Coordinates of C-alpha atoms in Angstrom, one line a residue:
Chain A
X5 CA -43.7 -35.6 9.4
X6 CA -43.5 -31.9 9.8
X7 CA -40.5 -30.5 11.6
X8 CA -41.2 -28.5 14.7
X9 CA -39.1 -25.7 16.2
X10 CA -36.9 -27.2 18.8
X11 CA -36.2 -25.7 22.2
X12 CA -33.1 -23.4 22.4
X13 CA -30.0 -25.0 23.8
X14 CA -27.4 -22.3 23.4
X15 CA -26.8 -18.6 22.9
X16 CA -24.0 -17.6 20.6
X17 CA -22.4 -14.2 20.4
X18 CA -20.3 -12.9 17.5
X19 CA -18.9 -9.7 19.0
X20 CA -16.6 -7.9 16.7
X21 CA -14.9 -4.5 16.4
X22 CA -17.9 -2.8 14.8
X23 CA -20.9 -5.0 15.3
X24 CA -22.5 -7.4 17.8
X25 CA -24.8 -10.3 16.8
X26 CA -26.5 -12.8 19.1
X27 CA -28.0 -16.1 18.1
X28 CA -30.6 -18.3 19.9
X29 CA -29.5 -21.7 18.8
X30 CA -31.6 -24.9 18.7
X31 CA -30.7 -28.6 19.3
X32 CA -29.6 -29.1 15.7
X33 CA -27.5 -26.0 15.6
X34 CA -30.2 -24.0 13.8
X35 CA -30.8 -20.3 14.5
X36 CA -34.2 -19.9 16.2
X37 CA -33.9 -16.2 16.9
X38 CA -31.4 -13.4 16.6
X39 CA -30.5 -10.0 18.0
X40 CA -28.0 -7.5 16.7
X41 CA -26.6 -4.2 17.7
X42 CA -24.1 -1.6 16.6
X43 CA -22.2 -2.0 19.9
X44 CA -19.0 -3.4 18.5
X45 CA -16.2 -3.4 21.0
X46 CA -15.1 0.1 20.0
X47 CA -18.6 1.5 20.2
X48 CA -19.5 0.3 23.7
X49 CA -19.9 3.4 25.8
X50 CA -17.4 3.6 28.7
X51 CA -16.4 0.0 27.8
X52 CA -19.4 -1.2 29.8
X53 CA -19.5 -4.6 28.3
X54 CA -21.5 -6.0 31.1
X55 CA -24.3 -3.5 30.4
X56 CA -24.2 -4.0 26.6
X57 CA -24.3 -7.8 27.2
X58 CA -27.3 -7.5 29.6
X59 CA -29.2 -5.2 27.2
X60 CA -28.7 -7.4 24.2
X61 CA -29.9 -10.6 25.9
X62 CA -32.8 -9.0 27.8
X63 CA -35.3 -10.3 25.2
X64 CA -34.2 -13.8 26.0
X65 CA -34.4 -13.6 29.8
X66 CA -36.8 -16.5 29.7
X67 CA -33.8 -18.6 28.6
X68 CA -31.5 -17.4 31.4
X69 CA -30.4 -21.0 32.0
X70 CA -28.8 -21.4 28.6
X71 CA -25.0 -21.4 28.2
X72 CA -23.5 -18.5 26.3
X73 CA -20.6 -18.8 24.0
X74 CA -18.9 -15.7 22.6
X75 CA -16.3 -15.2 19.8
X76 CA -14.7 -12.3 18.1
X77 CA -12.6 -9.3 19.0
X78 CA -14.4 -9.2 22.4
X79 CA -11.5 -11.3 23.7
X80 CA -8.8 -8.9 22.5
X81 CA -6.9 -6.3 24.5
X82 CA -9.6 -3.7 23.8
X83 CA -12.4 -6.1 24.6
X84 CA -14.2 -7.5 27.7
X85 CA -12.0 -10.4 28.8
X86 CA -8.6 -10.8 27.1
X87 CA -7.7 -14.4 26.3
X88 CA -4.5 -15.9 25.0
X89 CA -4.4 -17.4 21.5
X90 CA -4.3 -21.1 20.5
X91 CA -1.8 -21.9 17.8
X92 CA -2.4 -23.6 14.5
X93 CA -3.0 -26.4 13.8
X94 CA -6.2 -26.4 15.9
X95 CA -9.8 -27.3 15.4
X96 CA -13.1 -27.2 17.3
X97 CA -11.8 -29.6 20.0
X98 CA -8.8 -27.4 20.8
X99 CA -11.0 -24.3 20.8
X100 CA -13.4 -26.1 23.1
X101 CA -10.6 -27.0 25.5
X102 CA -9.4 -23.4 25.6
X103 CA -12.7 -21.8 26.4
X104 CA -12.4 -19.0 29.0
X105 CA -15.2 -18.8 31.5
X106 CA -16.5 -15.5 32.8
X107 CA -19.3 -14.9 35.3
X108 CA -21.3 -11.9 34.0
X109 CA -23.0 -9.5 36.4
X110 CA -26.5 -10.5 35.1
X111 CA -25.9 -14.1 36.4
X112 CA -25.1 -15.7 33.1
X113 CA -21.9 -17.6 32.4
X114 CA -20.1 -16.6 29.2
X115 CA -17.7 -19.0 27.6
X116 CA -15.2 -17.1 25.5
X117 CA -13.7 -18.7 22.4
X118 CA -10.1 -17.6 22.3
X119 CA -8.4 -16.4 19.1
X120 CA -5.9 -18.2 17.0
X121 CA -2.3 -17.5 16.0
X122 CA -0.1 -18.8 13.2
X123 CA 3.6 -18.4 12.6
X124 CA 3.8 -20.0 9.1
X125 CA 4.6 -16.6 7.5
X126 CA 7.7 -16.0 9.6
X127 CA 5.9 -13.6 12.0
X128 CA 2.8 -13.9 14.1
X129 CA -0.6 -13.8 12.4
X130 CA -3.7 -13.5 14.4
X131 CA -7.5 -13.8 14.2
X132 CA -10.4 -13.6 16.7
X133 CA -13.8 -14.7 15.5
X134 CA -12.9 -16.1 12.1
X135 CA -11.8 -19.4 13.6
X136 CA -15.3 -19.9 14.9
X137 CA -16.9 -19.2 11.6
X138 CA -14.6 -21.6 9.9
X139 CA -15.5 -24.3 12.4
X140 CA -19.1 -23.6 11.5
X141 CA -18.5 -23.6 7.8
X142 CA -16.8 -27.0 8.1
X143 CA -19.9 -28.3 9.9
X144 CA -21.9 -27.4 6.9
X145 CA -19.4 -28.4 4.2
X146 CA -17.1 -30.9 5.8
X147 CA -13.7 -32.0 4.7
X148 CA -10.6 -30.1 3.8
X149 CA -10.5 -26.8 2.0
X150 CA -9.4 -23.3 1.7
X151 CA -11.5 -20.4 2.9
X152 CA -11.2 -16.7 2.1
X153 CA -12.9 -14.1 4.3
X154 CA -12.7 -10.9 2.4
X155 CA -12.6 -7.6 4.2
X156 CA -10.5 -4.8 5.6
X157 CA -8.0 -7.5 6.5
X158 CA -8.8 -10.6 4.4
X159 CA -8.1 -13.9 6.0
X160 CA -7.1 -17.0 4.0
X161 CA -7.5 -20.1 6.0
X162 CA -6.3 -23.6 5.1
X163 CA -8.2 -26.5 6.7
X164 CA -6.7 -30.0 6.8
X165 CA -8.2 -33.0 8.5
X166 CA -10.9 -30.8 10.1
X167 CA -8.4 -28.5 11.7
X168 CA -7.2 -25.0 10.8
X169 CA -3.8 -25.9 9.5
X170 CA -2.6 -22.4 8.9
X171 CA -3.8 -19.0 7.9
X172 CA -2.7 -15.6 6.6
X173 CA -4.0 -12.1 6.8
X174 CA -3.8 -9.8 3.7
X175 CA -4.4 -6.1 4.4
X176 CA -6.2 -5.7 1.0
X177 CA -9.2 -3.6 2.1
X178 CA -7.3 -1.4 4.5
X179 CA -4.6 -0.7 1.8
X180 CA -7.2 -0.1 -0.9
X181 CA -9.0 2.6 1.1
X182 CA -5.7 4.3 2.1
X183 CA -4.4 4.3 -1.5
X184 CA -7.6 5.5 -3.0
X185 CA -8.2 8.3 -0.5
X186 CA -4.7 9.4 0.4
X187 CA -2.3 8.9 -2.5
X188 CA -2.0 10.4 -6.0
X189 CA -4.0 7.4 -7.3
X190 CA -7.2 9.1 -6.2
X191 CA -6.5 12.1 -8.4
X192 CA -7.8 10.6 -11.6
X193 CA -10.7 8.7 -10.1
X194 CA -14.2 9.3 -11.3
X195 CA -16.8 7.8 -9.0
X196 CA -19.6 5.6 -10.3
X197 CA -21.2 2.2 -10.2
X198 CA -19.1 -0.9 -10.0
X199 CA -17.1 -1.1 -13.3
X200 CA -16.6 -4.8 -13.9
X201 CA -14.4 -4.3 -16.9
X202 CA -12.1 -2.1 -14.9
X203 CA -12.1 -4.6 -12.1
X204 CA -11.3 -7.5 -14.4
X205 CA -8.4 -5.6 -16.0
X206 CA -7.1 -4.8 -12.5
X207 CA -7.2 -8.5 -11.4
X208 CA -5.1 -9.4 -14.4
X209 CA -2.6 -6.6 -13.7
X210 CA -2.4 -7.6 -10.1
X211 CA -2.0 -11.3 -11.0
X212 CA 0.9 -10.5 -13.4
X213 CA 2.6 -7.7 -11.4
X214 CA 1.4 -8.0 -7.8
X215 CA 4.8 -9.4 -6.7
X216 CA 6.1 -6.0 -7.4
X217 CA 3.2 -4.0 -6.0
X218 CA 5.0 -0.7 -5.3
X219 CA 5.8 -0.4 -9.0
X220 CA 2.6 -1.9 -10.4
X221 CA 0.4 0.5 -8.4
X222 CA 1.9 3.4 -10.4
X223 CA 0.2 2.0 -13.5
X224 CA -3.1 2.9 -11.8
X225 CA -2.0 6.5 -12.4
X226 CA -0.4 6.2 -15.8
X227 CA -3.0 4.1 -17.6
X228 CA -5.7 6.7 -17.3
X229 CA -3.2 9.4 -17.9
X230 CA -2.4 7.8 -21.2
X231 CA -6.1 7.2 -22.0
X232 CA -5.7 3.4 -21.8
X233 CA -8.4 3.0 -19.2
X234 CA -11.3 5.4 -18.6
X235 CA -11.6 7.5 -15.5
X236 CA -14.7 5.6 -14.3
X237 CA -12.7 2.4 -14.3
X238 CA -9.9 3.5 -12.1
X239 CA -11.3 2.7 -8.6
X240 CA -12.3 -0.8 -9.6
X241 CA -9.0 -1.3 -11.5
X242 CA -7.2 -0.5 -8.3
X243 CA -9.5 -2.8 -6.3
X244 CA -9.0 -5.6 -8.8
X245 CA -5.2 -5.1 -8.8
X246 CA -5.0 -5.5 -5.1
X247 CA -7.4 -8.5 -5.0
X248 CA -5.5 -10.0 -7.9
X249 CA -2.2 -9.5 -6.1
X250 CA -3.8 -11.2 -3.0
X251 CA -5.0 -14.2 -5.0
X252 CA -1.6 -14.6 -6.7
X253 CA 0.1 -14.5 -3.3
X254 CA -2.2 -17.0 -1.7
X255 CA -1.1 -19.7 -4.1
X256 CA 1.3 -20.7 -1.4
X257 CA -1.6 -21.1 1.0
X258 CA -4.1 -22.8 -1.2
X259 CA -1.6 -25.2 -2.7
X260 CA -3.9 -28.1 -3.6
X261 CA -6.0 -26.4 -6.2
X262 CA -9.1 -27.5 -4.4
X263 CA -12.2 -25.4 -4.1
X264 CA -12.1 -22.1 -2.3
X265 CA -15.0 -21.2 -0.1
X266 CA -15.8 -17.5 0.0
X267 CA -17.2 -16.4 3.4
X268 CA -19.4 -13.4 3.0
X269 CA -22.4 -12.5 0.8
X270 CA -21.8 -8.9 0.1
X271 CA -20.4 -7.0 -2.9
X272 CA -16.9 -7.8 -1.8
X273 CA -17.6 -11.6 -2.0
X274 CA -18.9 -11.0 -5.6
X275 CA -15.6 -9.4 -6.4
X276 CA -13.6 -12.3 -5.1
X277 CA -15.8 -14.7 -7.1
X278 CA -15.0 -12.8 -10.3
X279 CA -11.3 -12.8 -9.4
X280 CA -11.4 -16.6 -8.7
X281 CA -12.9 -17.1 -12.2
X282 CA -10.1 -15.1 -13.7
X283 CA -7.6 -17.3 -11.8
X284 CA -9.5 -20.4 -13.0
X285 CA -10.1 -21.3 -9.3
X286 CA -13.1 -23.3 -8.4
X287 CA -15.0 -21.4 -5.7
X288 CA -18.3 -21.4 -3.8
X289 CA -20.0 -19.4 -1.2
X290 CA -20.3 -20.4 2.5
X291 CA -23.8 -20.9 3.9
X292 CA -25.4 -18.4 6.2
X293 CA -25.0 -18.3 9.9
X294 CA -21.7 -20.1 10.1
X295 CA -20.8 -18.2 13.2
X296 CA -23.8 -19.7 15.1
X297 CA -22.9 -23.1 13.6
X298 CA -19.4 -22.7 15.0
X299 CA -20.7 -21.7 18.4
X300 CA -22.8 -24.9 18.4
X301 CA -19.9 -27.1 17.3
X302 CA -17.5 -25.7 19.9
X303 CA -20.1 -25.9 22.7
X304 CA -20.8 -29.5 21.7
X305 CA -17.1 -30.4 21.9
X306 CA -17.0 -28.6 25.3
X307 CA -19.9 -30.6 26.7
X308 CA -21.9 -27.4 27.3
X309 CA -25.1 -28.8 25.7
Chain B
X5 CA 47.1 30.5 -12.1
X6 CA 44.0 31.4 -10.2
X7 CA 40.7 30.5 -11.7
X8 CA 38.4 33.4 -12.3
X9 CA 34.6 33.3 -12.5
X10 CA 33.6 32.8 -16.1
X11 CA 30.8 34.8 -17.7
X12 CA 27.4 33.1 -17.6
X13 CA 26.3 31.3 -20.7
X14 CA 23.0 29.7 -19.8
X15 CA 20.1 29.9 -17.3
X16 CA 18.6 26.6 -16.2
X17 CA 15.3 26.1 -14.5
X18 CA 14.2 23.0 -12.5
X19 CA 10.5 23.6 -12.1
X20 CA 8.8 20.9 -10.2
X21 CA 5.4 20.3 -8.5
X22 CA 6.3 22.0 -5.3
X23 CA 9.5 24.0 -5.9
X24 CA 11.2 26.1 -8.5
X25 CA 15.0 26.6 -8.8
X26 CA 17.0 28.6 -11.3
X27 CA 20.7 28.4 -12.0
X28 CA 23.0 30.9 -13.7
X29 CA 25.5 28.6 -15.4
X30 CA 29.0 29.3 -16.5
X31 CA 31.1 28.2 -19.5
X32 CA 32.2 25.0 -17.8
X33 CA 28.7 24.0 -16.6
X34 CA 29.4 25.4 -13.1
X35 CA 26.7 27.2 -11.1
X36 CA 27.6 30.9 -10.7
X37 CA 24.4 32.0 -9.0
X38 CA 21.0 30.6 -8.1
X39 CA 17.5 31.6 -7.3
X40 CA 14.7 29.6 -5.7
X41 CA 11.1 30.0 -4.9
X42 CA 8.2 28.0 -3.5
X43 CA 6.2 28.5 -6.7
X44 CA 6.1 24.9 -7.8
X45 CA 3.5 24.4 -10.6
X46 CA 0.7 23.8 -8.2
X47 CA 1.5 26.9 -6.1
X48 CA 1.6 29.5 -8.9
X49 CA -1.3 31.8 -8.3
X50 CA -3.8 31.7 -11.2
X51 CA -1.4 29.5 -13.1
X52 CA 0.4 32.8 -14.1
X53 CA 3.6 31.0 -15.1
X54 CA 4.7 34.0 -17.2
X55 CA 4.6 36.2 -14.1
X56 CA 6.3 33.7 -11.9
X57 CA 9.0 33.3 -14.5
X58 CA 9.6 37.0 -14.9
X59 CA 9.8 37.6 -11.2
X60 CA 12.3 34.7 -10.6
X61 CA 14.7 35.9 -13.3
X62 CA 14.4 39.7 -12.6
X63 CA 17.7 39.6 -10.6
X64 CA 19.4 38.4 -13.8
X65 CA 17.9 41.0 -16.1
X66 CA 21.5 42.1 -17.0
X67 CA 21.8 38.6 -18.7
X68 CA 18.6 38.9 -20.7
X69 CA 20.5 37.6 -23.8
X70 CA 21.1 34.2 -22.3
X71 CA 19.2 31.1 -23.5
X72 CA 16.9 29.6 -20.9
X73 CA 16.4 25.8 -20.6
X74 CA 13.7 24.4 -18.3
X75 CA 12.9 20.9 -17.0
X76 CA 10.4 19.3 -14.6
X77 CA 6.7 19.1 -14.2
X78 CA 6.4 22.5 -15.8
X79 CA 5.9 20.6 -19.1
X80 CA 3.1 18.4 -17.7
X81 CA -0.7 18.9 -18.3
X82 CA -0.9 21.1 -15.2
X83 CA 2.2 23.1 -16.2
X84 CA 3.0 26.0 -18.5
X85 CA 3.6 24.3 -21.9
X86 CA 2.6 20.7 -22.2
X87 CA 5.1 18.7 -24.2
X88 CA 5.0 15.1 -25.4
X89 CA 7.4 12.5 -23.9
X90 CA 10.4 11.0 -25.6
X91 CA 10.7 7.2 -25.2
X92 CA 13.5 5.2 -23.7
X93 CA 16.2 4.6 -24.7
X94 CA 17.1 8.2 -25.0
X95 CA 20.0 10.4 -23.9
X96 CA 21.1 14.0 -23.9
X97 CA 21.1 14.1 -27.7
X98 CA 17.5 12.9 -28.0
X99 CA 16.4 15.3 -25.3
X100 CA 18.2 18.2 -27.1
X101 CA 16.5 17.3 -30.4
X102 CA 13.1 17.3 -28.6
X103 CA 13.4 20.7 -26.9
X104 CA 10.2 22.7 -27.2
X105 CA 10.7 26.4 -27.7
X106 CA 8.4 29.0 -26.1
X107 CA 8.6 32.8 -26.4
X108 CA 8.0 34.3 -23.0
X109 CA 6.2 37.6 -22.5
X110 CA 9.3 39.1 -20.9
X111 CA 11.2 38.6 -24.2
X112 CA 13.2 35.6 -23.2
X113 CA 13.1 32.3 -25.1
X114 CA 12.5 29.2 -23.0
X115 CA 13.6 25.8 -24.2
X116 CA 11.6 23.1 -22.5
X117 CA 13.1 19.7 -21.9
X118 CA 10.4 17.2 -22.4
X119 CA 9.7 14.3 -20.1
X120 CA 10.5 10.6 -20.8
X121 CA 8.3 7.5 -21.0
X122 CA 9.1 3.8 -20.7
X123 CA 7.0 0.7 -21.4
X124 CA 9.4 -1.9 -20.0
X125 CA 7.0 -2.7 -17.1
X126 CA 4.1 -3.6 -19.4
X127 CA 2.4 -0.2 -18.9
X128 CA 3.5 3.3 -19.3
X129 CA 5.9 4.8 -16.8
X130 CA 6.7 8.5 -16.9
X131 CA 9.1 11.1 -15.5
X132 CA 9.6 14.9 -16.1
X133 CA 12.7 16.5 -14.7
X134 CA 14.5 13.4 -13.4
X135 CA 15.9 12.6 -17.0
X136 CA 17.7 16.0 -16.9
X137 CA 19.2 15.3 -13.5
X138 CA 20.4 11.9 -14.7
X139 CA 22.0 13.5 -17.8
X140 CA 23.8 15.8 -15.4
X141 CA 24.9 13.0 -13.1
X142 CA 26.3 11.2 -16.0
X143 CA 28.3 14.3 -16.9
X144 CA 29.9 14.2 -13.5
X145 CA 30.3 10.4 -13.2
X146 CA 30.4 9.0 -16.7
X147 CA 29.7 5.5 -17.9
X148 CA 26.8 3.2 -17.3
X149 CA 25.0 2.7 -14.0
X150 CA 21.9 2.5 -12.0
X151 CA 20.4 5.5 -10.3
X152 CA 17.8 5.7 -7.6
X153 CA 16.0 9.0 -6.9
X154 CA 14.1 8.3 -3.6
X155 CA 11.0 10.2 -2.8
X156 CA 7.2 10.1 -2.9
X157 CA 7.5 8.3 -6.1
X158 CA 11.0 6.8 -6.3
X159 CA 12.6 6.5 -9.7
X160 CA 15.0 3.7 -10.6
X161 CA 16.9 4.6 -13.8
X162 CA 19.1 2.3 -15.8
X163 CA 21.8 3.9 -18.0
X164 CA 23.5 2.1 -20.7
X165 CA 26.0 3.6 -23.2
X166 CA 25.2 7.1 -22.0
X167 CA 21.5 6.8 -22.6
X168 CA 18.6 6.2 -20.3
X169 CA 17.8 2.6 -21.2
X170 CA 14.8 2.1 -19.0
X171 CA 13.3 3.3 -15.7
X172 CA 10.6 2.4 -13.2
X173 CA 8.6 4.3 -10.6
X174 CA 7.9 2.8 -7.2
X175 CA 5.3 4.5 -5.1
X176 CA 7.2 3.9 -1.9
X177 CA 7.0 7.3 -0.2
X178 CA 3.3 7.9 -1.1
X179 CA 2.3 4.4 0.0
X180 CA 4.3 4.8 3.3
X181 CA 2.5 8.0 4.3
X182 CA -0.9 6.6 3.4
X183 CA -0.3 3.3 5.4
X184 CA 1.2 5.1 8.4
X185 CA -1.6 7.7 8.7
X186 CA -4.6 5.9 7.3
X187 CA -4.6 2.2 8.2
X188 CA -4.5 0.2 11.4
X189 CA -0.7 0.1 11.1
X190 CA -0.6 3.6 12.6
X191 CA -2.4 2.5 15.8
X192 CA 0.7 1.1 17.6
X193 CA 3.2 3.8 16.4
X194 CA 5.0 5.8 19.0
X195 CA 6.7 8.8 17.4
X196 CA 10.4 9.5 18.0
X197 CA 13.8 10.0 16.4
X198 CA 14.9 7.8 13.5
X199 CA 15.2 4.3 14.9
X200 CA 17.9 2.6 12.8
X201 CA 17.5 -0.8 14.4
X202 CA 13.8 -0.8 13.5
X203 CA 14.6 0.4 10.0
X204 CA 17.2 -2.3 9.5
X205 CA 14.8 -5.0 10.7
X206 CA 12.2 -3.6 8.3
X207 CA 14.5 -3.7 5.3
X208 CA 15.2 -7.4 6.0
X209 CA 11.5 -8.2 6.4
X210 CA 10.7 -6.3 3.1
X211 CA 13.6 -8.1 1.3
X212 CA 12.3 -11.5 2.4
X213 CA 8.6 -10.9 2.1
X214 CA 8.1 -7.8 -0.1
X215 CA 6.9 -10.0 -3.0
X216 CA 3.9 -10.6 -0.8
X217 CA 3.4 -7.1 0.5
X218 CA -0.3 -7.3 1.4
X219 CA 0.5 -10.1 3.8
X220 CA 3.9 -8.9 5.0
X221 CA 2.5 -5.5 6.0
X222 CA 0.3 -7.1 8.6
X223 CA 3.4 -8.0 10.5
X224 CA 3.9 -4.3 11.2
X225 CA 0.9 -4.7 13.4
X226 CA 1.5 -8.1 14.9
X227 CA 5.2 -7.8 15.8
X228 CA 4.6 -4.9 18.2
X229 CA 1.4 -6.5 19.4
X230 CA 3.4 -9.6 20.4
X231 CA 6.2 -7.4 21.9
X232 CA 8.7 -8.5 19.3
X233 CA 9.5 -5.0 18.3
X234 CA 9.1 -1.9 20.4
X235 CA 6.5 0.8 19.7
X236 CA 9.2 3.3 18.9
X237 CA 10.5 1.1 16.1
X238 CA 7.3 0.7 14.3
X239 CA 7.4 3.7 11.9
X240 CA 10.9 3.0 10.8
X241 CA 10.2 -0.7 10.6
X242 CA 7.4 0.1 8.1
X243 CA 9.7 2.5 6.2
X244 CA 12.4 -0.2 6.0
X245 CA 9.9 -2.8 4.9
X246 CA 8.7 -0.7 2.0
X247 CA 12.3 0.3 1.0
X248 CA 13.4 -3.3 1.3
X249 CA 10.6 -4.4 -0.9
X250 CA 11.5 -1.7 -3.4
X251 CA 15.2 -2.8 -3.5
X252 CA 14.3 -6.4 -3.8
X253 CA 12.0 -5.6 -6.7
X254 CA 14.5 -3.5 -8.5
X255 CA 16.8 -6.4 -8.9
X256 CA 15.2 -6.8 -12.3
X257 CA 16.2 -3.2 -13.2
X258 CA 19.7 -3.1 -11.8
X259 CA 20.7 -6.4 -13.1
X260 CA 24.5 -6.0 -13.5
X261 CA 25.3 -5.6 -9.8
X262 CA 27.2 -2.4 -10.6
X263 CA 27.2 0.6 -8.3
X264 CA 24.0 2.4 -7.5
X265 CA 24.0 6.1 -7.4
X266 CA 21.7 7.7 -4.9
X267 CA 20.4 11.1 -6.1
X268 CA 19.5 13.2 -3.1
X269 CA 21.3 14.2 0.1
X270 CA 18.5 14.2 2.6
X271 CA 17.5 11.8 5.3
X272 CA 15.8 9.7 2.7
X273 CA 19.0 9.1 0.9
X274 CA 20.6 8.0 4.1
X275 CA 17.9 5.4 4.5
X276 CA 18.6 4.1 1.0
X277 CA 22.3 3.9 1.7
X278 CA 21.7 1.8 4.8
X279 CA 19.3 -0.4 2.7
X280 CA 21.9 -0.8 0.0
X281 CA 24.4 -2.0 2.6
X282 CA 22.0 -4.6 3.9
X283 CA 21.5 -5.8 0.3
X284 CA 25.3 -5.8 -0.1
X285 CA 24.9 -3.4 -3.0
X286 CA 27.7 -0.9 -3.8
X287 CA 26.3 2.6 -3.7
X288 CA 27.4 6.2 -3.8
X289 CA 25.9 9.6 -3.7
X290 CA 25.4 11.8 -6.7
X291 CA 27.2 15.2 -6.7
X292 CA 25.3 18.5 -6.1
X293 CA 23.7 20.5 -8.8
X294 CA 23.2 17.7 -11.3
X295 CA 20.0 19.4 -12.6
X296 CA 22.1 22.4 -13.7
X297 CA 24.7 20.1 -15.2
X298 CA 21.9 18.4 -17.1
X299 CA 20.7 21.7 -18.4
X300 CA 24.2 22.5 -19.5
X301 CA 24.7 19.2 -21.3
X302 CA 21.4 19.3 -23.1
X303 CA 21.9 22.9 -24.1
X304 CA 25.4 22.0 -25.5
X305 CA 23.9 19.2 -27.6
X306 CA 21.3 21.5 -28.8
X307 CA 23.8 24.1 -29.9
X308 CA 22.4 26.8 -27.7
X309 CA 25.7 27.8 -26.3

C-alpha cells in the first residue's frame, strides 16, 4: 500500500536569535511543508513579532485552525513573550505542562515552549529551543544518551529515562572567534581550507592541556613561531584545541561512555565527529527536522492534537 | 659619612614592544638617571632602531665610553638584532655568556641579553626581557622563589638555586580583553570603578571552575541574567575568574608554597595581591627598577664593568 500525505495537524516554529523556521506537521510528526526567514528575534524590525509571525504563516492561511507551537529564543527577554524556565530534570511532559499560551493578532493561538535551566554546574545554565530539539531527537532515537549541539555556545545534554537530566553550555565557538580575531593568536594565522592535520593536533593538545587553557592557548603562538606547525594549520589547531578542551571537560557530563549524538549537519558537526574519534567516543548524527519532531511530541503530550 | 653619587658605569636598556626605557647605572647598581620613550619596537618609524637608539642616548653623550646592555623584545624577529634563546634552567651567568654584541652606528657597543625558552609545558614557552627583570629581582631579594609578572601575557617564573628553573605564560590579559569586548559576555556589562566584591567572587569561581573554563565562563552571562550578581560587578567578576583560573593552574609551577613575588606596581598587581590572599598564598611586591638591577648583574657576570 502506498503512503499518502496526511493532513496537517500542527504548525511548529523554531524561532531563534538569527533565524526563524516554520514547519507544517502531519499526523505522524512528519514535515509536510516548511517556511524560513532571516527574521531571528534580533532581526525583526521594531520588534514587530506579530507582523513577522503573520507574514511567515500567510502561505498556510488555509490551515488557520491548526494549533501553533513555538520554541527558541523567542521566549527570552528580547523576544515576543518572555516565559520562565523549567528546571532539570524535565522531559516532554513537563514542557507540555509549562506551555505559555498567547493569542496572536492574526487570530491564531501560539503555545510557547519555555526554556530550561540547570544548576548542576554550581551556577545557572540556560537554554531555549535546544530542549525541544532534544525531545524530538529522543522521539527518533529513543532511550538514554548524551547529545552535543555544537555552535557559538555548545550545549551538552544528558538524557536519562526520557528526561533531560542535566546540561551544560560551553562557550567554545564564541571564544574561538574572539581569540582568533582579537588576540595575538591571530597574528600568525594564514587562511585556507580546513586543515584536518592541524585540527587533529589541536584536539590532542586541548585534550591533554585544556584543563589549563590560559597556558595551553599560548602554544598556538609558540608552535608556529618555532616552526613546529605550519601557518596554514594555526586556525584549525586553535579550533581543535578548544573542541578538545570541551570534550575533555564534558567527561563529567557524559559519564557512562555511551554513544554521543551530534545535533547538526554542518562543518562544525564534522569537526566534532573527528574529535569524538580521537577521544575514542562512539558518536552518531541526529536525524533531520528534530525541532519539528519535538514540537509534535510536546503538542501530543499537551493534548493539542 | 654622607653618600655621594657614584660615577656611572653602565647604561641599561629595557626595550619592549610598546615602550623603551634607558637607565644610567652607578657602581652599586643604582639608577642615577633615566630616559624613556614611546618608541617600543613596533612604534619605531621605518624600523630605524639605530636612529631611535642614538636619539635616546644623546643626553648621555658625555658617557659615550660606557658599555650598553639591552633586554626585551628588541631581540625578537621584529626587533633590531634577533638572537637565539637560552633554555631553562639558566641564570645571570648563562645570560652573560650568551650576550650578543652589536656595533651601533653612533659608535657605541650594545650587548643584547637574549631571551629564554622553556619546554616544561610540553611545547615551547618564550620570554624576552622578563628574564632580566627576574635576575634583578633576585639581586634585591635573594634566594629561591616564584615570581608572577601580570599582564597581557602573564609570566610565572620559578627560581631555584639562583637560576630560572622554568616558566609559563598565561594569556590572561589578552583573553580577558577579547572576551569582554568580543563575546556575548560583554552584553550585560555596566562600566564603573573597580568592583572588588565582584572581583573576589570571580576569583573564587575561577579557582573552583577554572579547569573547565569554557563552561565556567558562561556563568559570567547567567549570573547577572538571574540577578545573582549586579551589572556593575560583571567586568571585575570576569577579570577575577580568569586570574583565579590562572592561580589555580599555577599550583603546578609554584609547588613549594613559598612566597610569590608580584612584579609590577599598577592596578593589575593589586588584583593579583587580592587573588593571592583568597588563595591563602603569601605574596609580596618586587622593588622598583629591577630591570636596571638585572642589567647590572648580567654585565657584572660578563665582565663588562
